[in-house]
Coordinates of C-alpha atoms and ligand atoms in Angstrom, one line a residue:
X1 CA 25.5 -4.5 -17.8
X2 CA 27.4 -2.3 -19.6
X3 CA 26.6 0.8 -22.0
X4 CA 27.7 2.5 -24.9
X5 CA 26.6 5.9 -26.7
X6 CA 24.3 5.7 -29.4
X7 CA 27.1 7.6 -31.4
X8 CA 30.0 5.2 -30.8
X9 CA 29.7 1.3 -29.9
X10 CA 33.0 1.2 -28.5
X11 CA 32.2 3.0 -25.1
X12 CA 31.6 0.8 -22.4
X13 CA 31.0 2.4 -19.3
X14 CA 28.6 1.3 -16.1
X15 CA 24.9 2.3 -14.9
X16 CA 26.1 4.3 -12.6
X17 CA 28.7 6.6 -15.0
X18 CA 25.6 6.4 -17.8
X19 CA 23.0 7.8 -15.4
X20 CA 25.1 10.7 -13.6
X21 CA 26.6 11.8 -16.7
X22 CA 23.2 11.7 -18.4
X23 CA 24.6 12.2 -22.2
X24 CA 27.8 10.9 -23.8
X25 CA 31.1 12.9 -24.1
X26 CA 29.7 12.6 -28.0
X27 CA 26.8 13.6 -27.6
X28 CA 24.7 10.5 -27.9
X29 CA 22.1 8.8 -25.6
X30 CA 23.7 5.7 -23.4
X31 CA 21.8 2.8 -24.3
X32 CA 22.6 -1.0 -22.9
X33 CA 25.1 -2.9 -24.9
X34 CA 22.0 -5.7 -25.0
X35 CA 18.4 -5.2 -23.6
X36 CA 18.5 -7.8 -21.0
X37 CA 16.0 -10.9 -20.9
X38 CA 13.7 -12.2 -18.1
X39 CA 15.0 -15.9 -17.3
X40 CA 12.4 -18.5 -18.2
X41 CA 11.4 -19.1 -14.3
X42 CA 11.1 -15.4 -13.7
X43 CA 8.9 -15.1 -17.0
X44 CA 6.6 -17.8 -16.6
X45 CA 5.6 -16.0 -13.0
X46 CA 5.3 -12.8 -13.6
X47 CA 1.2 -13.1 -13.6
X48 CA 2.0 -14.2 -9.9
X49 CA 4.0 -11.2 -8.8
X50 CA 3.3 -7.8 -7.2
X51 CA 4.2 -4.6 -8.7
X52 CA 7.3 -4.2 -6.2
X53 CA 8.4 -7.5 -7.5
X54 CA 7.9 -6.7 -10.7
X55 CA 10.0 -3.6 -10.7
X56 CA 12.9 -5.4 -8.9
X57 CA 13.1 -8.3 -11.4
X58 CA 12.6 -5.6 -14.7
X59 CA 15.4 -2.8 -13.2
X60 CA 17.9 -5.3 -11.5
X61 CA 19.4 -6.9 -14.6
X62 CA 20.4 -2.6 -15.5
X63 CA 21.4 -2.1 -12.6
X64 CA 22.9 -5.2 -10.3
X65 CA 26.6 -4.2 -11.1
X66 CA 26.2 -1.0 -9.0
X67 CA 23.2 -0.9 -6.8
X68 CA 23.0 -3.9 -4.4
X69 CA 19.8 -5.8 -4.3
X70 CA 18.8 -5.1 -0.8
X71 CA 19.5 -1.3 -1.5
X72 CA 17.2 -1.6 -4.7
X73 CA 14.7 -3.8 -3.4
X74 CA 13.8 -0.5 -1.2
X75 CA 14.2 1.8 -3.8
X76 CA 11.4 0.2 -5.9
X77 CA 9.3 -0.2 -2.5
X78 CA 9.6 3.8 -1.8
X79 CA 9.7 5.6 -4.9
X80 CA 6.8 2.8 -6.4
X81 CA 4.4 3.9 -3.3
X82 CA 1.4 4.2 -5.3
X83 CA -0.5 2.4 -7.5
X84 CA -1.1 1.9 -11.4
X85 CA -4.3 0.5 -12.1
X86 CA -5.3 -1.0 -15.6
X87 CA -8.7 0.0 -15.3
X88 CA -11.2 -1.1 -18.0
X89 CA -13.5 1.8 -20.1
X90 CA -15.2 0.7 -22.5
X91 CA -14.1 -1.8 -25.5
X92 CA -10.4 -0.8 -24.0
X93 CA -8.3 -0.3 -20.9
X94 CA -6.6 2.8 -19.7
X95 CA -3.3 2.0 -18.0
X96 CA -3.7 5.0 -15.2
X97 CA -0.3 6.2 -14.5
X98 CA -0.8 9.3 -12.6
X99 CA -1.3 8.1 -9.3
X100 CA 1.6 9.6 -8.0
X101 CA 3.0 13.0 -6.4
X102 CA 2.8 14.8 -9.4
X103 CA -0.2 12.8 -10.9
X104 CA 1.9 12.2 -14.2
X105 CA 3.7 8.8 -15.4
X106 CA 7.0 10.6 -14.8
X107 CA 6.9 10.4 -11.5
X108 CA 7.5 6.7 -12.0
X109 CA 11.2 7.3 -13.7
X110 CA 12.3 10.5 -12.0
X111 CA 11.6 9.2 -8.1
X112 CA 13.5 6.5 -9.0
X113 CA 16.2 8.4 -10.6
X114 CA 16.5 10.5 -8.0
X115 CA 16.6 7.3 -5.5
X116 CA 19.4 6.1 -7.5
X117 CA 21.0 9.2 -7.6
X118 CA 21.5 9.1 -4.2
X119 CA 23.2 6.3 -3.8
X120 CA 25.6 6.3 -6.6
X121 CA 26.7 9.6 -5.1
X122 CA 26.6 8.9 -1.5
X123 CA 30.6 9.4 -1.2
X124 CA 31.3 12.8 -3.2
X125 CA 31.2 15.9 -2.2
X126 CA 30.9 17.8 -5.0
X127 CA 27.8 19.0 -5.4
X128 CA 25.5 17.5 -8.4
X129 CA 24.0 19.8 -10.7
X130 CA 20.8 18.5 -12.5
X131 CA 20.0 20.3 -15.3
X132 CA 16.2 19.7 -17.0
X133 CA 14.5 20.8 -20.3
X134 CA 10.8 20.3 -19.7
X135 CA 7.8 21.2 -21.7
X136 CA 5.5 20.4 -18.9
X137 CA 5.5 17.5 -16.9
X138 CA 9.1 16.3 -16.8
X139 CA 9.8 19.6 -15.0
X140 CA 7.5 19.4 -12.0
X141 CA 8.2 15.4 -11.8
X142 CA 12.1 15.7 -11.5
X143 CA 11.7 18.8 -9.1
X144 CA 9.5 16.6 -6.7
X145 CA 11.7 13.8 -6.7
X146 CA 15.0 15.2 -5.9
X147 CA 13.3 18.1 -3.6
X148 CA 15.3 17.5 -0.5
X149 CA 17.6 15.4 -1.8
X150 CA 21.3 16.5 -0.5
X151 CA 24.3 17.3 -2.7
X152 CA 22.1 17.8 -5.3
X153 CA 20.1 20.9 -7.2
X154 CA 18.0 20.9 -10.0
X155 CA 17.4 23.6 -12.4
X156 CA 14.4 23.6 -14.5
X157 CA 14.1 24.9 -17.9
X158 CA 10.6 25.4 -18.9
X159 CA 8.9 27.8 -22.3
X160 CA 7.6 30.5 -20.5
X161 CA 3.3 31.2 -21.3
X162 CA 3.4 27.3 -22.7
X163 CA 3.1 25.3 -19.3
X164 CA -0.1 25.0 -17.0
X165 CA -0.6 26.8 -14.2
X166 CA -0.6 23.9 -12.2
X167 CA 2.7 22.6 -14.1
X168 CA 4.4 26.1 -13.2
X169 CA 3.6 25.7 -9.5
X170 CA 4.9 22.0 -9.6
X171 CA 8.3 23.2 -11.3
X172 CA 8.4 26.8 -9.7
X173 CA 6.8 26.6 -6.3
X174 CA 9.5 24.7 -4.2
X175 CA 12.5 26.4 -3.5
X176 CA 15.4 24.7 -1.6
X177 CA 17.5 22.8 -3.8
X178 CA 15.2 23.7 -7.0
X179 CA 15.4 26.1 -9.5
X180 CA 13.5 27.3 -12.3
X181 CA 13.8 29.2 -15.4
X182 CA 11.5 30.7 -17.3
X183 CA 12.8 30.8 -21.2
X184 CA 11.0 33.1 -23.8
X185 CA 10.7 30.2 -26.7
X186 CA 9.9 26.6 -27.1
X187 CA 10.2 23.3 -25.5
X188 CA 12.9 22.8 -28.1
X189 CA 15.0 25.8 -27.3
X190 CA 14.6 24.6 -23.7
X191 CA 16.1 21.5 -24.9
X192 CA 18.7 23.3 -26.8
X193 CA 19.7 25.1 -24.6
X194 CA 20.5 22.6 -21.8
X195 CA 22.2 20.6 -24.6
X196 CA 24.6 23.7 -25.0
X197 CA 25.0 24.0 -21.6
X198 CA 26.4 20.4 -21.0
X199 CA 29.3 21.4 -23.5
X200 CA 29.9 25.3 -22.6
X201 CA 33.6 25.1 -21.2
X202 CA 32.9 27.8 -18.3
X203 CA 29.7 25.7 -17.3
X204 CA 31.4 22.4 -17.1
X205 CA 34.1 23.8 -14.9
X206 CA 32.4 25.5 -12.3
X207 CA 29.4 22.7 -12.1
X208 CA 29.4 19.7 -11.7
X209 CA 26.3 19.0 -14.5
X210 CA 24.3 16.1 -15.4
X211 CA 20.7 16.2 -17.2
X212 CA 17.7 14.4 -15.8
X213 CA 15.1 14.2 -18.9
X214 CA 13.9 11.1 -20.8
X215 CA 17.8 11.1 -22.1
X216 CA 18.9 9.2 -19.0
X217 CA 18.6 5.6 -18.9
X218 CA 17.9 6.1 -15.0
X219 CA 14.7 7.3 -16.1
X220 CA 13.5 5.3 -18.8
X221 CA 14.5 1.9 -17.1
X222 CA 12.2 2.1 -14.3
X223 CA 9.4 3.1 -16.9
X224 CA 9.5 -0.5 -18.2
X225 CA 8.1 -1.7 -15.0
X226 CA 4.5 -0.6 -15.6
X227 CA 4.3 -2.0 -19.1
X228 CA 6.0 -5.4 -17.7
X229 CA 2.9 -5.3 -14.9
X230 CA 0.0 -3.9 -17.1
X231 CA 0.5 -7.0 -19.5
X232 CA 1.1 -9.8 -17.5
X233 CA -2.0 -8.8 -15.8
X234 CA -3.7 -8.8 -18.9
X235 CA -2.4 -11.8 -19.6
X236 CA -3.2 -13.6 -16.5
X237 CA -6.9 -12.7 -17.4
X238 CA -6.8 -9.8 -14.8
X239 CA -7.4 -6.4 -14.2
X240 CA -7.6 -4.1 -11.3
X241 CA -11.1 -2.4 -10.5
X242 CA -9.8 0.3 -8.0
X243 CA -9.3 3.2 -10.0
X244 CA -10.8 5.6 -8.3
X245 CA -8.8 8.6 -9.7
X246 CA -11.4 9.5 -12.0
X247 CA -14.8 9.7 -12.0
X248 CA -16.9 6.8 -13.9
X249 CA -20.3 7.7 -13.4
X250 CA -22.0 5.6 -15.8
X251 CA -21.8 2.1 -16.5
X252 CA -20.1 0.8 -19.8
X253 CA -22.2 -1.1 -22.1
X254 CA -22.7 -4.8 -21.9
X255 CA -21.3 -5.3 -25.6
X256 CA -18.3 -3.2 -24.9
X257 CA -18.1 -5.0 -22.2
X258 CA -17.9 -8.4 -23.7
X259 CA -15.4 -7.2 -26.5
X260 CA -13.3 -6.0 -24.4
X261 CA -12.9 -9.2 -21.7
X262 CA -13.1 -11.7 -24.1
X263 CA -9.7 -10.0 -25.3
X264 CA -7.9 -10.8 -21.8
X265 CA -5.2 -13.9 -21.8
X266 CA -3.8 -12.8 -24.6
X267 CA -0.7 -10.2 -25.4
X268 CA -1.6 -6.7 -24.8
X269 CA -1.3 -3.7 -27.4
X270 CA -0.2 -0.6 -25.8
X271 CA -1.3 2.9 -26.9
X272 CA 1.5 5.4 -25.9
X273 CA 0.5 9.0 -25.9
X274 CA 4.1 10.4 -27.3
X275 CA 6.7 13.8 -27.0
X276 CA 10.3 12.8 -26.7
X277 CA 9.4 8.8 -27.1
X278 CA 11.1 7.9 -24.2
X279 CA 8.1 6.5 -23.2
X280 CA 7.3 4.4 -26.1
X281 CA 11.3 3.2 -25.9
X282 CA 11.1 1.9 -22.6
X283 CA 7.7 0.0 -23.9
X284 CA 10.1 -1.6 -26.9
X285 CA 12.7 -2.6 -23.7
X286 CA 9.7 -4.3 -22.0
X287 CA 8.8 -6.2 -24.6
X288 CA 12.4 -7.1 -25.9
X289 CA 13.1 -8.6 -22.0
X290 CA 10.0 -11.1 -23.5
X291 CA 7.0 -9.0 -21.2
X292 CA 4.0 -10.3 -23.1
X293 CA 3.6 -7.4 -25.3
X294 CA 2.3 -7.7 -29.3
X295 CA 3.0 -4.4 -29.8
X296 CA 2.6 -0.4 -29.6
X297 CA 0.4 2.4 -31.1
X298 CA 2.5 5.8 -31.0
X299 CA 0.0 8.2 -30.8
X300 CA 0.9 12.3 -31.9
X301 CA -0.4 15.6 -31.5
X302 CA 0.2 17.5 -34.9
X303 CA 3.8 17.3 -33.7
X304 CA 4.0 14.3 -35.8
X305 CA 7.4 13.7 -36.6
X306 CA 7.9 10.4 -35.6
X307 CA 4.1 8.4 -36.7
X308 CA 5.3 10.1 -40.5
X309 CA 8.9 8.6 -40.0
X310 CA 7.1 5.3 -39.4
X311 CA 5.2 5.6 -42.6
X312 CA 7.4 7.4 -44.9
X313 CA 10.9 5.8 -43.4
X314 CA 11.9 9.8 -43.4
X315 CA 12.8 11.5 -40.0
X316 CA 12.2 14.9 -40.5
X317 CA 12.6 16.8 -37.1
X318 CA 11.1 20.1 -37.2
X319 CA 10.1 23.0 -35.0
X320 CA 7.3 21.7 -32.1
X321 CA 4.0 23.4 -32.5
X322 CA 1.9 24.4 -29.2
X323 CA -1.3 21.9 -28.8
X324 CA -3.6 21.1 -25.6
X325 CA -1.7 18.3 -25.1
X326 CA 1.5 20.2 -24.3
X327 CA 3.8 17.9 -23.0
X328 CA 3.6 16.0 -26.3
X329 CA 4.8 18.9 -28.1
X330 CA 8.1 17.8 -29.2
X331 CA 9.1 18.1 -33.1
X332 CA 12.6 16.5 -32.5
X333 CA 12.3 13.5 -30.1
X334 CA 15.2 12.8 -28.2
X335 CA 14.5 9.5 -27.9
X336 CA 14.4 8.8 -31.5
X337 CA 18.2 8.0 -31.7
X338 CA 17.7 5.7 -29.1
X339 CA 15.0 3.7 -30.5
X340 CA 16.9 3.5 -34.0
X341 CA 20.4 2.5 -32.6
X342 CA 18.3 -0.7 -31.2
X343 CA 16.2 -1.1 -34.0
X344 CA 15.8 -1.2 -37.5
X345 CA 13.5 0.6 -39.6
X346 CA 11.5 -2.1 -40.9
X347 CA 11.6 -4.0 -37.1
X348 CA 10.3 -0.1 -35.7
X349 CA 7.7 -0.5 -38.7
X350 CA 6.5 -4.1 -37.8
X351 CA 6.1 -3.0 -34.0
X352 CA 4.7 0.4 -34.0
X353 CA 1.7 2.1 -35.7
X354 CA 1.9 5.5 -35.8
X355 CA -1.0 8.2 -35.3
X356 CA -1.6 11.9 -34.8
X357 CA -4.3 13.6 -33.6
X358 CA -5.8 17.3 -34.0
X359 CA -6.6 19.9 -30.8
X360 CA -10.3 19.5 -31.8
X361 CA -10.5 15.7 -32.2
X362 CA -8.8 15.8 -29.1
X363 CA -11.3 17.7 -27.4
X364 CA -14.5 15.4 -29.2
X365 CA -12.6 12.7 -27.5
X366 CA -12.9 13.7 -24.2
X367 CA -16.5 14.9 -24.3
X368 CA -17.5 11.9 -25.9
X369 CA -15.6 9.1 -24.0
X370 CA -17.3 10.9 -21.0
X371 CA -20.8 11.3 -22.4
X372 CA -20.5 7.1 -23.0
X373 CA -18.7 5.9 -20.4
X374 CA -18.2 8.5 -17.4
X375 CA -14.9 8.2 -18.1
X376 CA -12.7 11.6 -17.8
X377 CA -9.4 11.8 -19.8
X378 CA -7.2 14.1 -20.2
X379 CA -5.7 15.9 -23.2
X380 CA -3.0 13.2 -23.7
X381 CA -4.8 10.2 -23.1
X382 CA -7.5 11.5 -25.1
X383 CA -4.7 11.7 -28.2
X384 CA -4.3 8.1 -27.5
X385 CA -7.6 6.7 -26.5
X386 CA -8.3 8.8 -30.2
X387 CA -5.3 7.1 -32.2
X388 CA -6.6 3.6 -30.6
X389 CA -10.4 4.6 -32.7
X390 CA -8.0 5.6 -36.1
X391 CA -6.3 2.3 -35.7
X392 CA -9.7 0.2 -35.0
X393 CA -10.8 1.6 -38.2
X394 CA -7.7 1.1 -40.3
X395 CA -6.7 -2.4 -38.7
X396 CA -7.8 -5.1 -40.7
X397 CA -6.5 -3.8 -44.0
X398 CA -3.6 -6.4 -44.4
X399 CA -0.9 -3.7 -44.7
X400 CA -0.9 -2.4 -41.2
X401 CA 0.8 -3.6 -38.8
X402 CA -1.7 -6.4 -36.3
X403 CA -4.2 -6.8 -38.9
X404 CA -6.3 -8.7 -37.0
X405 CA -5.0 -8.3 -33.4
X406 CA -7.6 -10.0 -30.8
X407 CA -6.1 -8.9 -27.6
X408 CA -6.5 -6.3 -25.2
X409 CA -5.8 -2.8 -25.9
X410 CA -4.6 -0.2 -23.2
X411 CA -4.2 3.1 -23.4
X412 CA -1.8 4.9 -21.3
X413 CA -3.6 7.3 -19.3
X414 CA -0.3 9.8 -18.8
X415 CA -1.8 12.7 -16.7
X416 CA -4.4 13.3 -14.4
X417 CA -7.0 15.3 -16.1
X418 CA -7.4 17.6 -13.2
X419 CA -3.9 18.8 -14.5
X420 CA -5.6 20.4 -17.3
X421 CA -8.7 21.5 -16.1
X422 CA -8.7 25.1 -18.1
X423 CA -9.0 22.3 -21.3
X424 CA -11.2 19.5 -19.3
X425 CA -13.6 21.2 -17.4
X426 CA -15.4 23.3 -20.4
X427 CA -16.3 19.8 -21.9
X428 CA -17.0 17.7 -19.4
X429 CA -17.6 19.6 -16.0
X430 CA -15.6 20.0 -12.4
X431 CA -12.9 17.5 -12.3
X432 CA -12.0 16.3 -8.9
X433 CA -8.9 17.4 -7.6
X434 CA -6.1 15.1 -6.5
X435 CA -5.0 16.1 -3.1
X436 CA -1.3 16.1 -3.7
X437 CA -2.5 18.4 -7.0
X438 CA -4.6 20.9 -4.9
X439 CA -1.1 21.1 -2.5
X440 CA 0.7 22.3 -5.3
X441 CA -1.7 24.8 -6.4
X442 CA -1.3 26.5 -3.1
X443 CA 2.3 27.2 -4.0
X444 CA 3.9 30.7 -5.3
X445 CA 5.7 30.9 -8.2
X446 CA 9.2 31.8 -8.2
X447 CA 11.5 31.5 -11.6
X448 CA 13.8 33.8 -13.4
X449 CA 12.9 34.7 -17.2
X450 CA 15.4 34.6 -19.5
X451 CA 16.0 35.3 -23.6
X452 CA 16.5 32.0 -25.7
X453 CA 20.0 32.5 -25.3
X454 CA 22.7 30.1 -23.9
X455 CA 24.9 33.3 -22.4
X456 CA 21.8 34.2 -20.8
X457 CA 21.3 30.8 -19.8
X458 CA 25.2 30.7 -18.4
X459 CA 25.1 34.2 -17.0
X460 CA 21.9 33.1 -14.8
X461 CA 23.0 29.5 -13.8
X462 CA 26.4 31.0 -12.5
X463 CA 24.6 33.8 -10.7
X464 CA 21.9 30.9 -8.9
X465 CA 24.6 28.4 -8.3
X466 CA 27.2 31.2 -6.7
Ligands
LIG1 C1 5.9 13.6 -21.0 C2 4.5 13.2 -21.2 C3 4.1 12.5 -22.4 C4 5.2 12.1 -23.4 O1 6.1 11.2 -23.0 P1 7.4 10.9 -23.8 O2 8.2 9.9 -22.9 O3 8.1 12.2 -23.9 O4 7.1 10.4 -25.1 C5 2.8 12.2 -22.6 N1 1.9 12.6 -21.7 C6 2.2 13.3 -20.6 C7 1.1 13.7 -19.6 C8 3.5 13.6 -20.3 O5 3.8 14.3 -19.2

């Protein structure tokens, strides 16, 4: 497999120069010349295969030119070490994706970015300098996965006041071969200012940089895995009744119940709580490899740039607005670029149904799910198990897209909501604590604040890094 930039067709470069270099020389996002299909054998038994299994057949066709398949058949087996349970909640599912270090769905693309890493670099010896823009989650997910790693430090960027305390312990509370930086501004000066970074002649000479947010197609490969897993178990008639991550303390109702199975065997419809889309793109990759799939919900805080693009067919990026759901709050998604050098306007259209949510119909959400169900979520899923209720109303007037849609629905549950208790807890009570979670919250904080200001952003790197 070969990629190009979203900017310029005729680069052709190979997994391993796309993921360490992170962006093109130009700017643009690498993206696979084509998005690669599952044979028919390998398709018609993926309701037969383990998770592992799963994530070897989905990454290897990415990846197979540089990364061996012994070398990546133990890379999925020890960075995908924990599971993902489609767990059913009333008329819907919730895909749980926080059951790993950091108890967000990151931690599925950066451990294995940081795996791949690895290898692709074990004969330099220049030191690798990863550079990160987070606005909550990415931040605290990429630290834990390369902590430790050799020949490589992170840096993370992160809008100082705007993350949890929990997320500033996971970013800020390791040391060793992690940085972090505490910027006075926004997730998108964050962003802006790593993007200035990568092309500041000084920086580029004296590190040797590369980014590690949604940008890098080491990241959002691997997050194809879960969708490819989640909906051939669906579609096998199956679902997992382990998660245990949460507490259900009530039963769901018989009707719900009944709804909700009698939807099985058929293509799933996935609800993806949305920031930077990347996401949501590597949803549209799983589904393009022919993962039964009929399509997605992009759910929005007020930071709805992208569910207004979808009904409009204007992008207008704009300034990202703070919301409980903070690692959502993206007005210019990176991803976007990607998802439109692929696709089409009217495909994106026919595919995706856009939604946005409110802070306070957020918060309803949560209260209510739990006062019916048991069920806790947390401020993003809540956005999406909320857009999944808009869409039920909407869905059978004939111009949406799925009028009529009969199969399971799931909801990705992005975050643990013991991540946000200070939102959680007022609404529905304690929230039991991961124990990986109540590690990190035992950690001191130790970041350098700066201005919104690339010198600043130079001056400090050079003074860390020296
Ligand atoms: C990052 C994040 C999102 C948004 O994912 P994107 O890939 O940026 O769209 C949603 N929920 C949580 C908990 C996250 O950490």
């Amino acid at each position: 497999m070969k990629y190009y930039s979203t900017r310029d067709r005729s680069t052709s470069v190979s997994f391993s120069a796309a993921a360490l270099n992170g962006l093109a020389s130009d700017g643009g996002l690498f993206i696979p010349q084509e998005i690669p299909q599952f044979s028919p054998s390998v398709r018609s038994s993926l309701g037969t295969m383990n998770f592992i299994e799963l994530a070897f057949e989905t990454i290897r066709p990415y990846v197979h030119e540089d990364i061996p398949d012994s070398v990546l058949g133990d890379m999925v087996e020890s960075a995908f070490n924990f599971p993902a349970p489609l767990v059913p909640v009333d008329d819907r599912f919730v895909l749980e994706l926080f059951h790993g270090p950091t108890a967000a769905f990151k931690d599925f693309g950066a451990r294995f970015m940081a795996r791949s890493f690895a290898y692709l670099r074990r004969n330099e010896d220049r030191e690798l300098h990863i550079l990160v823009a987070t606005s909550g989650d990415t931040g605290g997910a990429v630290a834990d996965g390369f902590f430790g790693v050799e020949g490589i430090a992170v840096t993370v960027l992160y809008p100082k006041g705007r993350v949890s305390p929990l997320q500033e312990r996971q970013i800020a509370g390791l040391g060793g071969n992690v940085s972090a930086i505490a910027v006075e501004g926004s997730f998108d000066d964050c962003q802006r200012l790593v993007k200035s970074a990568f092309v500041h002649p000084e920086l580029s000479r004296r590190l040797n940089l590369s980014s590690a947010n949604s940008i890098n197609i080491s990241r959002l490969v691997p997050q194809s895995v879960y969708y490819v897993a989640a909906s051939a178990l669906a579609k096998s008639g199956r679902y997992s009744q382990d998660g245990k991550a949460t507490p259900r303390m009530r039963g769901t109702g018989e009707g719900q119940r009944a709804v909700r199975d009698g939807r099985l065997g058929k293509d799933v419809l996935f609800c993806v709580p949305s920031g930077n889309f990347g996401n949501l793109t590597a949803g549209l990759y799983a589904q393009a490899m022919g993962a039964p799939i009929a399509g997605f919900i992009a759910a929005t805080n007020i930071n709805k740039t992208v569910p207004e693009y979808l009904a409009s067919g204007v992008y207008q990026p704009r300034p990202s607005v703070a919301t409980i759901s903070n690692a959502m709050d993206v007005g210019a998604p990176s991803n976007f670029e990607r998802m439109t050098a692929h696709w089409s306007y009217e495909e994106l259209r026919k595919n995706i149904h856009g939604f946005w949510v409110d802070d306070g119909k957020t918060k309803e959400t949560i209260a209510r799910v739990f006062d019916t169900s048991g069920y806790v979520l947390d401020p993003h899923g809540a956005v999406g198990w909320t857009a999944v209720d808009q869409w039920l109303s909407a869905k059978e007037d004939p111009v949406h897209p799925f009028a009529g849609f009969s199969g399971p629905v799931a909801v990705l549950g992005t975050a643990h909501p013991a991540k946000f208790a200070e939102t959680v807890e007022p609404l529905v009570g304690p929230v039991p604590v991961p124990p990986s979670l109540a590690e990190a919250m035992g950690r001191t904080v130790q970041s350098v604040t700066i201005r919104a200001d690339v010198e600043a952003l130079v001056e400090t790197l050079l003074t860390l890094r020296s």
